[in-house]
Amino acid sequence: MVSPDSASFWDDKYLNNQAGWDMRTTTPVFEDLLHEQRFLKPGRILITGCGKGYDAILAAKMGYDVYAVDFSVEAIKFAKGLADKENVRVNFIQEDIFKLDLIYKDYFDYVYDYVTYCAVLPERRKEFVEITAGFLKPGGILIALLFPVEERKGGPPYAVDVNEFYELISPHLELKFSSRRIKSIKPRMGREVLQIYLKKETGKINADKS
Ligand code: SAH
């Protein structure tokens, strides 16, 4: 079987209408966050595993400088088409997130992840989290919408343990907000948690300890 670690696994799902995660529209809680611009004033944002690009396009419409990465050719093709149709500029990057760490180190004001952490093989989570934190500038903010926060066998999506995520990311970022009482689509109610983390000004990854 093709591994979820490869783009072709996801391309097949998109091509065969098996993209059960695809809401075909923007994410309610992300919309709210963007509207609250006192908190997230427009800046450069990376959307990890952007899928068909609805959230990326929304952020671009609201004045953010948007980079959106997904290694699926099909997802990016769709997303680019949608952005063109809506006459919106987004930097869509068709690439493996694990290969972007050096190019975009300390580059973003914001990183937003929804349904991608749970798509990554559990044994690569530590690496994924480190890379994600590394994308942020000091002072940058991670918006992690964690789903599905429940026990389940297999995946993707692989079950997300909020405490495990916290343990993995807290050496790099500081937790500022966490809530399960958020605006979710009905089938995901109570099954997702919004967490917001800040990259400390001195919180450089692999910082020299001497
Ligand atoms: N965030 C989107 C898509 C979620 S599905 C949404 O909510 O609709 C997970 C997405 O992550 C898929 O589009 C898949 O192609 C992408 N993905 C998984 N692993 C990836 C990796 N290593 N690099 C880039 N994209 C990846």
CSV table of C-alpha atoms and ligand atoms in Angstrom, one decimal:
chain,number,residue,atom,x,y,z
A,1,MET,CA,0.0,0.0,0.0
A,2,VAL,CA,1.2,3.5,-0.7
A,3,SER,CA,2.2,5.3,2.4
A,4,PRO,CA,0.6,8.6,3.6
A,5,ASP,CA,4.1,9.9,3.7
A,6,SER,CA,4.0,10.2,-0.1
A,7,ALA,CA,2.1,12.6,-2.2
A,8,SER,CA,0.5,9.9,-4.4
A,9,PHE,CA,-1.4,8.5,-1.4
A,10,TRP,CA,-3.2,11.9,-1.2
A,11,ASP,CA,-3.5,12.5,-4.9
A,12,ASP,CA,-5.4,9.2,-5.2
A,13,LYS,CA,-7.8,10.3,-2.5
A,14,TYR,CA,-8.4,13.7,-4.2
A,15,LEU,CA,-8.8,12.0,-7.6
A,16,ASN,CA,-11.2,9.3,-6.3
A,17,ASN,CA,-13.4,11.6,-4.3
A,18,GLN,CA,-12.2,10.1,-1.1
A,19,ALA,CA,-11.1,13.3,0.5
A,20,GLY,CA,-13.5,12.9,3.4
A,21,TRP,CA,-11.8,15.7,5.4
A,22,ASP,CA,-12.4,18.3,2.7
A,23,MET,CA,-15.1,20.7,3.9
A,24,ARG,CA,-15.4,22.4,0.5
A,25,THR,CA,-15.3,25.7,2.3
A,26,THR,CA,-13.4,27.8,4.8
A,27,THR,CA,-12.9,26.8,8.4
A,28,PRO,CA,-15.2,28.6,10.8
A,29,VAL,CA,-12.8,29.2,13.7
A,30,PHE,CA,-10.0,30.3,11.3
A,31,GLU,CA,-12.5,32.9,9.8
A,32,ASP,CA,-13.1,34.2,13.3
A,33,LEU,CA,-9.4,34.5,14.0
A,34,LEU,CA,-8.8,36.4,10.9
A,35,HIS,CA,-11.7,38.8,11.6
A,36,GLU,CA,-10.1,39.5,15.0
A,37,GLN,CA,-7.3,41.4,13.4
A,38,ARG,CA,-6.4,43.2,16.6
A,39,PHE,CA,-4.9,39.9,17.6
A,40,LEU,CA,-3.6,38.6,14.3
A,41,LYS,CA,-2.7,41.7,12.4
A,42,PRO,CA,-2.0,40.9,8.7
A,43,GLY,CA,1.4,39.5,8.1
A,44,ARG,CA,3.1,36.6,6.4
A,45,ILE,CA,1.4,33.3,7.0
A,46,LEU,CA,2.2,29.7,6.1
A,47,ILE,CA,-0.6,27.2,5.8
A,48,THR,CA,0.7,23.6,6.2
A,49,GLY,CA,-1.1,20.9,4.2
A,50,CYS,CA,-3.4,23.5,2.7
A,51,GLY,CA,-5.5,21.0,0.7
A,52,LYS,CA,-7.8,22.7,-1.8
A,53,GLY,CA,-6.8,26.1,-0.5
A,54,TYR,CA,-10.1,27.6,0.9
A,55,ASP,CA,-8.5,29.0,4.0
A,56,ALA,CA,-5.4,30.2,2.1
A,57,ILE,CA,-7.6,32.2,-0.3
A,58,LEU,CA,-9.6,33.6,2.5
A,59,ALA,CA,-6.5,34.8,4.3
A,60,ALA,CA,-5.1,36.4,1.1
A,61,LYS,CA,-8.4,38.2,0.6
A,62,MET,CA,-8.1,39.6,4.1
A,63,GLY,CA,-4.7,41.1,3.3
A,64,TYR,CA,-2.3,38.4,4.6
A,65,ASP,CA,0.8,37.5,2.6
A,66,VAL,CA,-0.1,33.8,2.2
A,67,TYR,CA,2.2,30.8,1.5
A,68,ALA,CA,0.3,27.5,1.3
A,69,VAL,CA,2.1,24.2,1.0
A,70,ASP,CA,0.8,20.8,0.1
A,71,PHE,CA,2.7,18.0,-1.7
A,72,SER,CA,-0.4,16.8,-3.5
A,73,VAL,CA,-0.4,17.8,-7.2
A,74,GLU,CA,-4.2,17.5,-7.3
A,75,ALA,CA,-4.8,19.6,-4.2
A,76,ILE,CA,-2.5,22.4,-5.4
A,77,LYS,CA,-4.0,22.3,-9.0
A,78,PHE,CA,-7.4,22.8,-7.5
A,79,ALA,CA,-6.3,25.5,-5.1
A,80,LYS,CA,-4.5,27.4,-7.8
A,81,GLY,CA,-7.6,27.2,-10.1
A,82,LEU,CA,-9.8,28.5,-7.3
A,83,ALA,CA,-7.4,31.4,-6.5
A,84,ASP,CA,-7.3,32.4,-10.2
A,85,LYS,CA,-11.1,32.3,-10.4
A,86,GLU,CA,-11.4,34.5,-7.4
A,87,ASN,CA,-8.5,36.7,-8.6
A,88,VAL,CA,-6.5,36.3,-5.4
A,89,ARG,CA,-2.8,35.9,-5.1
A,90,VAL,CA,-1.5,33.1,-3.0
A,91,ASN,CA,2.0,31.5,-3.1
A,92,PHE,CA,1.0,27.9,-3.5
A,93,ILE,CA,4.0,25.5,-3.0
A,94,GLN,CA,3.7,22.0,-4.2
A,95,GLU,CA,6.3,20.4,-2.0
A,96,ASP,CA,6.9,18.1,1.0
A,97,ILE,CA,6.8,20.1,4.2
A,98,PHE,CA,9.7,18.1,5.5
A,99,LYS,CA,11.8,19.6,2.7
A,100,LEU,CA,11.1,23.2,3.4
A,101,ASP,CA,12.7,23.7,6.8
A,102,LEU,CA,15.9,25.4,5.6
A,103,ILE,CA,14.3,27.6,2.9
A,104,TYR,CA,11.7,29.1,5.2
A,105,LYS,CA,13.4,29.0,8.6
A,106,ASP,CA,12.4,31.9,10.8
A,107,TYR,CA,10.4,33.4,8.0
A,108,PHE,CA,6.7,33.6,9.0
A,109,ASP,CA,4.7,35.7,11.4
A,110,TYR,CA,2.1,32.9,11.5
A,111,VAL,CA,1.8,29.2,10.8
A,112,TYR,CA,-1.6,27.6,10.6
A,113,ASP,CA,-2.1,23.9,10.7
A,114,TYR,CA,-5.5,22.1,10.4
A,115,VAL,CA,-5.8,18.4,9.7
A,116,THR,CA,-2.2,18.0,8.7
A,117,TYR,CA,-0.5,17.2,11.9
A,118,CYS,CA,-2.9,14.2,12.1
A,119,ALA,CA,-2.1,13.2,8.5
A,120,VAL,CA,1.7,12.9,9.2
A,121,LEU,CA,2.9,9.4,10.2
A,122,PRO,CA,3.0,9.4,14.1
A,123,GLU,CA,6.7,8.5,14.1
A,124,ARG,CA,7.4,11.7,12.2
A,125,ARG,CA,5.4,14.0,14.5
A,126,LYS,CA,8.4,15.2,16.5
A,127,GLU,CA,10.2,16.2,13.3
A,128,PHE,CA,7.1,17.8,11.9
A,129,VAL,CA,6.6,19.9,15.1
A,130,GLU,CA,10.2,21.0,15.1
A,131,ILE,CA,10.0,22.1,11.5
A,132,THR,CA,6.7,23.8,12.0
A,133,ALA,CA,8.1,25.8,15.0
A,134,GLY,CA,11.2,26.6,12.9
A,135,PHE,CA,9.1,28.3,10.2
A,136,LEU,CA,8.2,31.0,12.7
A,137,LYS,CA,10.1,34.2,13.3
A,138,PRO,CA,10.8,34.9,16.9
A,139,GLY,CA,7.6,36.5,18.1
A,140,GLY,CA,5.6,34.5,15.6
A,141,ILE,CA,2.4,32.7,16.3
A,142,LEU,CA,1.3,29.1,15.6
A,143,ILE,CA,-2.4,28.4,15.2
A,144,ALA,CA,-2.9,24.7,15.7
A,145,LEU,CA,-6.3,23.4,15.2
A,146,LEU,CA,-5.9,19.9,16.5
A,147,PHE,CA,-8.3,17.2,15.1
A,148,PRO,CA,-9.3,14.4,15.9
A,149,VAL,CA,-8.6,14.6,19.6
A,150,GLU,CA,-10.0,11.2,20.4
A,151,GLU,CA,-8.9,7.6,20.6
A,152,ARG,CA,-9.0,5.9,17.3
A,153,LYS,CA,-7.0,3.1,15.6
A,154,GLY,CA,-5.0,3.6,12.5
A,155,GLY,CA,-5.1,6.6,10.2
A,156,PRO,CA,-4.8,9.0,8.6
A,157,PRO,CA,-6.1,10.8,10.4
A,158,TYR,CA,-4.1,9.5,13.3
A,159,ALA,CA,-5.5,10.2,16.7
A,160,VAL,CA,-4.2,13.4,18.2
A,161,ASP,CA,-3.2,13.5,21.8
A,162,VAL,CA,-3.3,17.1,22.9
A,163,ASN,CA,-0.8,16.5,25.7
A,164,GLU,CA,1.6,14.8,23.3
A,165,PHE,CA,1.4,17.8,21.0
A,166,TYR,CA,2.1,20.1,23.8
A,167,GLU,CA,5.0,18.1,25.0
A,168,LEU,CA,6.5,18.1,21.5
A,169,ILE,CA,6.1,21.7,20.8
A,170,SER,CA,6.7,23.3,24.2
A,171,PRO,CA,10.5,23.2,24.0
A,172,HIS,CA,10.1,25.7,21.1
A,173,LEU,CA,6.9,27.6,21.6
A,174,GLU,CA,4.9,28.9,24.5
A,175,LEU,CA,1.2,28.0,24.9
A,176,LYS,CA,-1.0,31.1,25.0
A,177,PHE,CA,-4.5,29.7,24.4
A,178,SER,CA,-6.2,26.3,24.3
A,179,SER,CA,-9.9,25.6,24.0
A,180,ARG,CA,-12.2,22.8,22.8
A,181,ARG,CA,-15.2,25.2,23.0
A,182,ILE,CA,-14.8,26.6,19.6
A,183,LYS,CA,-16.9,27.0,16.5
A,184,SER,CA,-16.7,23.6,14.7
A,185,ILE,CA,-18.7,22.1,12.0
A,186,LYS,CA,-21.3,19.7,13.4
A,187,PRO,CA,-19.5,16.4,12.8
A,188,ARG,CA,-16.3,17.7,14.5
A,189,MET,CA,-17.9,19.3,17.5
A,190,GLY,CA,-16.0,18.4,20.7
A,191,ARG,CA,-13.5,16.6,18.6
A,192,GLU,CA,-11.1,19.4,18.0
A,193,VAL,CA,-9.0,21.8,20.1
A,194,LEU,CA,-7.7,25.2,19.1
A,195,GLN,CA,-4.3,26.0,20.5
A,196,ILE,CA,-2.3,29.1,20.0
A,197,TYR,CA,1.4,29.2,20.6
A,198,LEU,CA,4.0,32.0,20.6
A,199,LYS,CA,7.6,31.6,19.6
A,200,LYS,CA,9.7,33.2,22.3
A,201,GLU,CA,12.1,35.9,21.1
A,202,THR,CA,15.0,33.9,22.3
A,203,GLY,CA,13.4,30.5,21.6
A,204,LYS,CA,15.7,29.5,18.7
A,205,ILE,CA,15.6,25.8,17.8
A,206,ASN,CA,19.0,24.1,18.2
A,207,ALA,CA,20.2,27.2,20.0
A,208,ASP,CA,23.8,26.9,21.2
A,209,LYS,CA,23.5,26.1,24.9
A,210,SER,CA,27.0,27.4,25.8
B,1,SAH,N1,-5.8,21.3,5.6
B,1,SAH,C1,-6.6,20.7,4.5
B,1,SAH,C2,-6.1,19.4,4.1
B,1,SAH,C3,-6.1,18.3,5.2
B,1,SAH,S1,-5.7,16.7,4.6
B,1,SAH,C4,-8.1,20.7,4.9
B,1,SAH,O1,-8.4,20.8,6.1
B,1,SAH,O2,-8.9,20.4,4.0
B,1,SAH,C5,-4.0,16.7,4.8
B,1,SAH,C6,-3.2,17.3,3.7
B,1,SAH,O3,-1.9,17.4,4.0
B,1,SAH,C7,-3.4,16.6,2.3
B,1,SAH,O4,-3.8,17.6,1.4
B,1,SAH,C8,-2.0,16.1,2.1
B,1,SAH,O5,-1.6,16.1,0.7
B,1,SAH,C9,-1.1,17.1,2.9
B,1,SAH,N2,0.2,16.5,3.4
B,1,SAH,C10,0.3,15.4,4.2
B,1,SAH,N3,1.6,15.3,4.4
B,1,SAH,C11,2.3,16.3,3.8
B,1,SAH,C12,3.7,16.6,3.6
B,1,SAH,N4,4.6,15.9,4.2
B,1,SAH,N5,4.0,17.7,2.9
B,1,SAH,C13,3.0,18.4,2.3
B,1,SAH,N6,1.7,18.1,2.4
B,1,SAH,C14,1.4,17.1,3.1
